[in-house]
Amino acid sequence: MTGKPLFTIVPEGSITTPQGFRAGGLHCGLKKTERHDLGVIVCDVPAAAAAVYTLNAFQAAPLQVTRESIGVEGKLQAMAVNSGNANACTGKQGEADAREMRAATAQALGLPEHLVGVTSTGVIGELLPMDKVRSGIARLPGSLKWDGGNDFCQAILTTDLVQKMTCAEVIIDGKRIYIAGAAKGSGMIHPNMATMLGFMTTDAQVDSEDLQKLLSAITDSTFNMITVDGDTSTNDMVVVMASGLAGDRKLNAEHPDWPSFVAAFQYVGEYLAKAIARDGEGATKLIEVQVVGAATENAARAIAKTIVGSSLVKSACFGADANWGRIIAATGRSGQAVNVDTVDIRLGDFPVLEQSRPVKFDEEQAAEYLKGELVVIFVNLHMGDKQATAWGCDLTYEYVRINAAYRT
Amino acid sequence: MTGKPLFTIVPEGSITTPQGFRAGGLHCGLKKTERHDLGVIVCDVPAAAAAVYTLNAFQAAPLQVTRESIGVEGKLQAMAVNSGNANACTGKQGEADAREMRAATAQALGLPEHLVGVTSTGVIGELLPMDKVRSGIARLPGSLKWDGGNDFCQAILTTDLVQKMTCAEVIIDGKRIYIAGAAKGSGMIHPNMATMLGFMTTDAQVDSEDLQKLLSAITDSTFNMITVDGDTSTNDMVVVMASGLAGDRKLNAEHPDWPSFVAAFQYVGEYLAKAIARDGEGATKLIEVQVVGAATENAARAIAKTIVGSSLVKSACFGADANWGRIIAATGRSGQAVNVDTVDIRLGDFPVLEQSRPVKFDEEQAAEYLKGELVVIFVNLHMGDKQATAWGCDLTYEYVRINAAYRT
């Protein structure tokens, strides 16, 4: 080990930074305001592809269509996405519309259909206005740019307040390769808007199977470890495309630079996941819960997610209340075995519980810490060496306002 | 079947209505204001007893002590309870304090220790101020009254806005017997106050084992089907005492009047459970979710609880928004198998989804319905004949205000 970082962050990087990718976005009329609502990522060559999908039983139609496309040869050359309408709970017509959206994109770009994926985010239960979608897709090729990352990012936003993208650089076989990502998501909804979409691009040369394994693994420790409100959308999806244009030889677990690639990949996933949590509906701060000393990784994950998802913990963070009783109560109801005599809890640097007994701390200083934009809750179970981290946000008046608002 | 109701409600009834029970309450200094914070129920004779306890791993000390008492011969003659301090996360000293509370109560009332149960609700992680508790317990016998139900109810309240009690009358062997209940609970907490306590009394003659089976069964369909905020307290407990003073012979499943007793028992549990949900922190309305047509009872229960616990559904009810997309999304993420093509949803009398497809409805009339004090969400899965009902409340600005407030 030289101490050299495994990867570096590319400050102005976007999903078009990796070689071979262009992106675009335009307004086709699905959103009421003149913002982009249709976007596309296109690769110069068929890219190795992998994806993870929502576990919600009511999976939206476009997810099925994308899954079919990737199933054919593990490749995608384009991903089309619309916001403003989720094409979820739309029955047979919704399926037909998702297929037509794929066919139209393939035709506009001159690609075979099975190299095109589609996804949608927005209102549930309304049919896509296909006339608008069709005419929009016909104009998509004209929107493509080598620096179209921002246009694409705008096209996928719903209630999001900020665009979420990042790019990492990593050296493989002595050559520079990039891994980039863009995401949207802030609550399940703005009344009925669907949650989280993630798009990752890289110019590394990786097989579809290796990409899938890697994506599934990092999803478990990134996208699956965030919760804004505990509600899993019908439309969640993360898709990754690898153009291979920057690599001389296959990159996989046998390759000496694989750990660097994994680290950069993990960074991009974690960055996007945290950005979604921080931009949670109504949120004023990011909450990070680190659980260590667990007997199993599953236990660590379940406890971290239970704490970060607790309405009481979230309210306390909003109120800057060092209310560790709620943290221990959430730990205890997580369904995991815990040793009730050995739990330590810290809020940032403030120990509040040691060996399950209250510790005197300076309430004012702790409240000052909790008023910050990042609250780290640290829990040591002292039962083993497994750990997990989860991210979420505080529960605020604004969350209630946004979600109590009438849809129309 | 004569069509005669199996039981009737006793309008002014309380936990002292069943023969043999007295109750009392007083202020011993645990609450800052001059409200009662120490209460007791006493029976003239050792009463058959049963209890259910929180599943939170961090079970408060008094629960262990009560469990021990009931374990000796399945009987209790007195239940002492304090509010203002939960005696939870208080280690060995907390256990010793719970034991001393039991011993002091037994001495004050002239009873053997194993016929006394104790329970506490209030701040987590602080030791009971035993001098106050001791002097309070010494005064408890003087507070006992044949109509002390109200005093007792006041003694168990924390953030509750209203007292919760009811009483049912049922005819067994041609004689009138009573089943009554009192409860507290409104959020997990007012900063750190512990949730739900239930106390039921009856003068029926029932064995401890039969009482335990019945209590466990009705708990599953009543107390365990409510959620205010998804947080399970360290101190939850429901205890039932049967004096047997109104019964000539044992009442059990073989007895012809058993169904009447069960119905009344179920009514008391459900009444208290709904009263807790309706009085949820910050709530403006009761939400009832009825799931029918499920393949298994477990599935029906899980789906009903997922829907009623969804922050998005709760916010929509607060905002009187007929947002069925959130209901179907909660159904889909419940972890239960559902047929995605056969779901019906009604809000009160308004069908909004049929066979998983949106139904046109009058949004204004639906909003008017949702503004009421009771919102019934009806979900038919069309997968079988099992069903379940869950209760909760809306998520409001006031919930956030209460729970963001600094503890001091």
Short mmCIF file of N, CA and C in Angstrom, two decimals, chain A residues 203-286:
data_model
loop_
_atom_site.label_atom_id
_atom_site.label_comp_id
_atom_site.label_asym_id
_atom_site.label_seq_id
_atom_site.Cartn_x
_atom_site.Cartn_y
_atom_site.Cartn_z
N ASP A 203 -16.48 4.00 -18.77
CA ASP A 203 -15.84 3.56 -20.00
C ASP A 203 -14.91 2.38 -19.75
N ALA A 204 -15.02 1.79 -18.56
CA ALA A 204 -14.24 0.58 -18.29
C ALA A 204 -14.79 -0.57 -19.12
N GLN A 205 -13.96 -1.58 -19.32
CA GLN A 205 -14.39 -2.76 -20.07
C GLN A 205 -14.77 -3.86 -19.07
N VAL A 206 -16.04 -3.97 -18.79
CA VAL A 206 -16.52 -4.93 -17.79
C VAL A 206 -17.66 -5.73 -18.40
N ASP A 207 -17.68 -7.02 -18.16
CA ASP A 207 -18.77 -7.85 -18.63
C ASP A 207 -20.06 -7.53 -17.89
N SER A 208 -21.17 -7.79 -18.53
CA SER A 208 -22.48 -7.57 -17.94
C SER A 208 -22.63 -8.31 -16.61
N GLU A 209 -22.17 -9.57 -16.55
CA GLU A 209 -22.35 -10.35 -15.31
C GLU A 209 -21.56 -9.74 -14.16
N ASP A 210 -20.32 -9.34 -14.45
CA ASP A 210 -19.50 -8.74 -13.38
C ASP A 210 -20.10 -7.41 -12.94
N LEU A 211 -20.63 -6.68 -13.92
CA LEU A 211 -21.26 -5.40 -13.62
C LEU A 211 -22.48 -5.61 -12.73
N GLN A 212 -23.26 -6.65 -13.05
CA GLN A 212 -24.46 -6.94 -12.27
C GLN A 212 -24.11 -7.30 -10.84
N LYS A 213 -23.10 -8.15 -10.68
CA LYS A 213 -22.68 -8.54 -9.33
C LYS A 213 -22.25 -7.33 -8.52
N LEU A 214 -21.45 -6.49 -9.19
CA LEU A 214 -20.93 -5.31 -8.50
C LEU A 214 -22.06 -4.36 -8.14
N LEU A 215 -22.96 -4.13 -9.09
CA LEU A 215 -24.08 -3.22 -8.84
C LEU A 215 -24.96 -3.74 -7.69
N SER A 216 -25.26 -5.03 -7.72
CA SER A 216 -26.08 -5.60 -6.65
C SER A 216 -25.40 -5.44 -5.30
N ALA A 217 -24.10 -5.68 -5.29
CA ALA A 217 -23.36 -5.59 -4.01
C ALA A 217 -23.34 -4.16 -3.50
N ILE A 218 -23.02 -3.20 -4.35
CA ILE A 218 -22.94 -1.83 -3.82
C ILE A 218 -24.33 -1.26 -3.56
N THR A 219 -25.34 -1.75 -4.25
CA THR A 219 -26.71 -1.28 -3.96
C THR A 219 -27.09 -1.60 -2.53
N ASP A 220 -26.69 -2.80 -2.08
CA ASP A 220 -27.01 -3.20 -0.71
C ASP A 220 -26.42 -2.26 0.34
N SER A 221 -25.28 -1.68 0.03
CA SER A 221 -24.65 -0.81 1.04
C SER A 221 -24.81 0.67 0.72
N THR A 222 -25.54 0.99 -0.37
CA THR A 222 -25.72 2.41 -0.70
C THR A 222 -27.21 2.73 -0.89
N PHE A 223 -27.73 2.48 -2.10
CA PHE A 223 -29.11 2.86 -2.38
C PHE A 223 -30.11 2.16 -1.44
N ASN A 224 -29.81 0.92 -1.06
CA ASN A 224 -30.73 0.22 -0.16
C ASN A 224 -30.56 0.62 1.30
N MET A 225 -29.61 1.50 1.59
CA MET A 225 -29.41 1.93 2.97
C MET A 225 -29.91 3.35 3.21
N ILE A 226 -30.70 3.87 2.29
CA ILE A 226 -31.28 5.19 2.55
C ILE A 226 -32.78 5.06 2.73
N THR A 227 -33.32 5.92 3.54
CA THR A 227 -34.77 5.98 3.66
C THR A 227 -35.16 7.42 3.93
N VAL A 228 -36.10 7.90 3.16
CA VAL A 228 -36.64 9.24 3.42
C VAL A 228 -37.90 9.08 4.25
N ASP A 229 -38.75 8.17 3.83
CA ASP A 229 -40.00 8.02 4.57
C ASP A 229 -40.47 6.57 4.65
N GLY A 230 -39.57 5.64 4.33
CA GLY A 230 -39.95 4.23 4.47
C GLY A 230 -40.81 3.71 3.35
N ASP A 231 -41.20 4.57 2.44
CA ASP A 231 -42.07 4.12 1.35
C ASP A 231 -41.26 3.76 0.11
N THR A 232 -41.40 2.53 -0.35
CA THR A 232 -40.69 2.04 -1.51
C THR A 232 -41.54 2.27 -2.75
N SER A 233 -40.99 2.96 -3.71
CA SER A 233 -41.76 3.31 -4.90
C SER A 233 -41.96 2.13 -5.83
N THR A 234 -42.90 2.29 -6.74
CA THR A 234 -43.16 1.29 -7.78
C THR A 234 -42.15 1.38 -8.92
N ASN A 235 -41.35 2.46 -8.95
CA ASN A 235 -40.53 2.75 -10.12
C ASN A 235 -39.03 2.76 -9.88
N ASP A 236 -38.58 2.47 -8.65
CA ASP A 236 -37.15 2.52 -8.35
C ASP A 236 -36.33 1.67 -9.31
N MET A 237 -35.25 2.22 -9.78
CA MET A 237 -34.35 1.46 -10.65
C MET A 237 -32.99 2.13 -10.67
N VAL A 238 -31.94 1.34 -10.69
CA VAL A 238 -30.60 1.85 -10.93
C VAL A 238 -30.05 1.05 -12.11
N VAL A 239 -29.53 1.75 -13.10
CA VAL A 239 -29.00 1.06 -14.27
C VAL A 239 -27.57 1.55 -14.52
N VAL A 240 -26.71 0.64 -14.91
CA VAL A 240 -25.32 1.02 -15.20
C VAL A 240 -24.96 0.54 -16.60
N MET A 241 -24.23 1.39 -17.33
CA MET A 241 -23.79 1.06 -18.69
C MET A 241 -22.27 1.23 -18.77
N ALA A 242 -21.59 0.21 -19.31
CA ALA A 242 -20.12 0.26 -19.43
C ALA A 242 -19.75 0.20 -20.91
N SER A 243 -19.20 1.29 -21.43
CA SER A 243 -18.89 1.35 -22.87
C SER A 243 -17.66 0.52 -23.23
N GLY A 244 -16.74 0.35 -22.28
CA GLY A 244 -15.52 -0.40 -22.56
C GLY A 244 -14.51 0.37 -23.39
N LEU A 245 -14.82 1.62 -23.76
CA LEU A 245 -13.98 2.35 -24.71
C LEU A 245 -12.64 2.80 -24.14
N ALA A 246 -12.50 2.79 -22.80
CA ALA A 246 -11.22 3.24 -22.23
C ALA A 246 -10.36 2.07 -21.78
N GLY A 247 -10.85 0.85 -21.97
CA GLY A 247 -10.11 -0.29 -21.43
C GLY A 247 -9.45 -1.12 -22.51
N ASP A 248 -8.26 -1.61 -22.26
CA ASP A 248 -7.58 -2.47 -23.22
C ASP A 248 -7.94 -3.93 -23.02
N ARG A 249 -8.17 -4.27 -21.74
CA ARG A 249 -8.54 -5.67 -21.50
C ARG A 249 -9.63 -5.72 -20.43
N LYS A 250 -10.30 -6.84 -20.38
CA LYS A 250 -11.41 -7.05 -19.46
C LYS A 250 -11.01 -6.73 -18.02
N LEU A 251 -11.96 -6.05 -17.36
CA LEU A 251 -11.74 -5.73 -15.95
C LEU A 251 -12.67 -6.63 -15.16
N ASN A 252 -12.10 -7.43 -14.25
CA ASN A 252 -12.94 -8.26 -13.38
C ASN A 252 -12.18 -8.55 -12.10
N ALA A 253 -12.72 -9.41 -11.28
CA ALA A 253 -12.15 -9.62 -9.94
C ALA A 253 -10.71 -10.14 -9.99
N GLU A 254 -10.29 -10.71 -11.14
CA GLU A 254 -8.92 -11.23 -11.27
C GLU A 254 -7.92 -10.12 -11.54
N HIS A 255 -8.42 -8.99 -12.02
CA HIS A 255 -7.54 -7.89 -12.44
C HIS A 255 -6.96 -7.18 -11.21
N PRO A 256 -5.65 -6.85 -11.24
CA PRO A 256 -5.03 -6.22 -10.06
C PRO A 256 -5.64 -4.85 -9.71
N ASP A 257 -6.22 -4.16 -10.70
CA ASP A 257 -6.80 -2.85 -10.41
C ASP A 257 -8.28 -2.90 -10.03
N TRP A 258 -8.83 -4.12 -9.94
CA TRP A 258 -10.25 -4.28 -9.60
C TRP A 258 -10.65 -3.53 -8.31
N PRO A 259 -9.82 -3.63 -7.24
CA PRO A 259 -10.21 -2.93 -6.00
C PRO A 259 -10.38 -1.42 -6.21
N SER A 260 -9.58 -0.83 -7.08
CA SER A 260 -9.73 0.60 -7.34
C SER A 260 -11.06 0.87 -8.03
N PHE A 261 -11.39 0.03 -9.00
CA PHE A 261 -12.66 0.18 -9.72
C PHE A 261 -13.83 0.03 -8.75
N VAL A 262 -13.76 -0.99 -7.90
CA VAL A 262 -14.83 -1.22 -6.93
C VAL A 262 -14.98 -0.02 -6.00
N ALA A 263 -13.84 0.51 -5.56
CA ALA A 263 -13.89 1.64 -4.63
C ALA A 263 -14.54 2.85 -5.30
N ALA A 264 -14.20 3.10 -6.55
CA ALA A 264 -14.78 4.25 -7.26
C ALA A 264 -16.27 4.03 -7.51
N PHE A 265 -16.61 2.80 -7.87
CA PHE A 265 -18.00 2.44 -8.12
C PHE A 265 -18.83 2.64 -6.84
N GLN A 266 -18.27 2.15 -5.74
CA GLN A 266 -18.92 2.29 -4.43
C GLN A 266 -19.08 3.78 -4.07
N TYR A 267 -18.04 4.54 -4.36
CA TYR A 267 -18.11 5.98 -4.06
C TYR A 267 -19.26 6.64 -4.82
N VAL A 268 -19.38 6.34 -6.12
CA VAL A 268 -20.43 6.97 -6.93
C VAL A 268 -21.82 6.58 -6.39
N GLY A 269 -21.99 5.30 -6.07
CA GLY A 269 -23.27 4.85 -5.52
C GLY A 269 -23.58 5.54 -4.20
N GLU A 270 -22.58 5.59 -3.33
CA GLU A 270 -22.80 6.18 -2.01
C GLU A 270 -23.07 7.68 -2.12
N TYR A 271 -22.35 8.34 -3.02
CA TYR A 271 -22.56 9.78 -3.20
C TYR A 271 -24.01 10.05 -3.62
N LEU A 272 -24.48 9.30 -4.60
CA LEU A 272 -25.84 9.52 -5.09
C LEU A 272 -26.87 9.18 -4.01
N ALA A 273 -26.62 8.09 -3.28
CA ALA A 273 -27.55 7.68 -2.22
C ALA A 273 -27.65 8.77 -1.15
N LYS A 274 -26.51 9.27 -0.72
CA LYS A 274 -26.51 10.31 0.31
C LYS A 274 -27.14 11.59 -0.22
N ALA A 275 -26.92 11.89 -1.49
CA ALA A 275 -27.51 13.10 -2.08
C ALA A 275 -29.04 13.00 -2.08
N ILE A 276 -29.55 11.80 -2.32
CA ILE A 276 -31.01 11.60 -2.29
C ILE A 276 -31.53 11.78 -0.87
N ALA A 277 -30.83 11.19 0.10
CA ALA A 277 -31.28 11.30 1.50
C ALA A 277 -31.24 12.76 1.95
N ARG A 278 -30.18 13.47 1.60
CA ARG A 278 -30.02 14.86 2.04
C ARG A 278 -31.11 15.74 1.41
N ASP A 279 -31.53 15.37 0.20
CA ASP A 279 -32.55 16.14 -0.51
C ASP A 279 -33.95 15.57 -0.22
N GLY A 280 -34.08 14.78 0.84
CA GLY A 280 -35.39 14.22 1.21
C GLY A 280 -36.41 15.32 1.36
N GLU A 281 -37.66 14.98 1.08
CA GLU A 281 -38.72 15.99 1.13
C GLU A 281 -38.74 16.71 2.48
N GLY A 282 -38.59 18.00 2.44
CA GLY A 282 -38.67 18.82 3.65
C GLY A 282 -37.45 18.78 4.54
N ALA A 283 -36.42 18.01 4.14
CA ALA A 283 -35.28 17.79 5.03
C ALA A 283 -34.45 19.04 5.25
N THR A 284 -33.94 19.19 6.48
CA THR A 284 -32.98 20.26 6.75
C THR A 284 -31.58 19.69 7.00
N LYS A 285 -31.49 18.37 7.14
CA LYS A 285 -30.17 17.79 7.41
C LYS A 285 -30.09 16.32 7.01
N LEU A 286 -28.84 15.87 6.81
CA LEU A 286 -28.57 14.46 6.53
C LEU A 286 -28.30 13.76 7.86
#
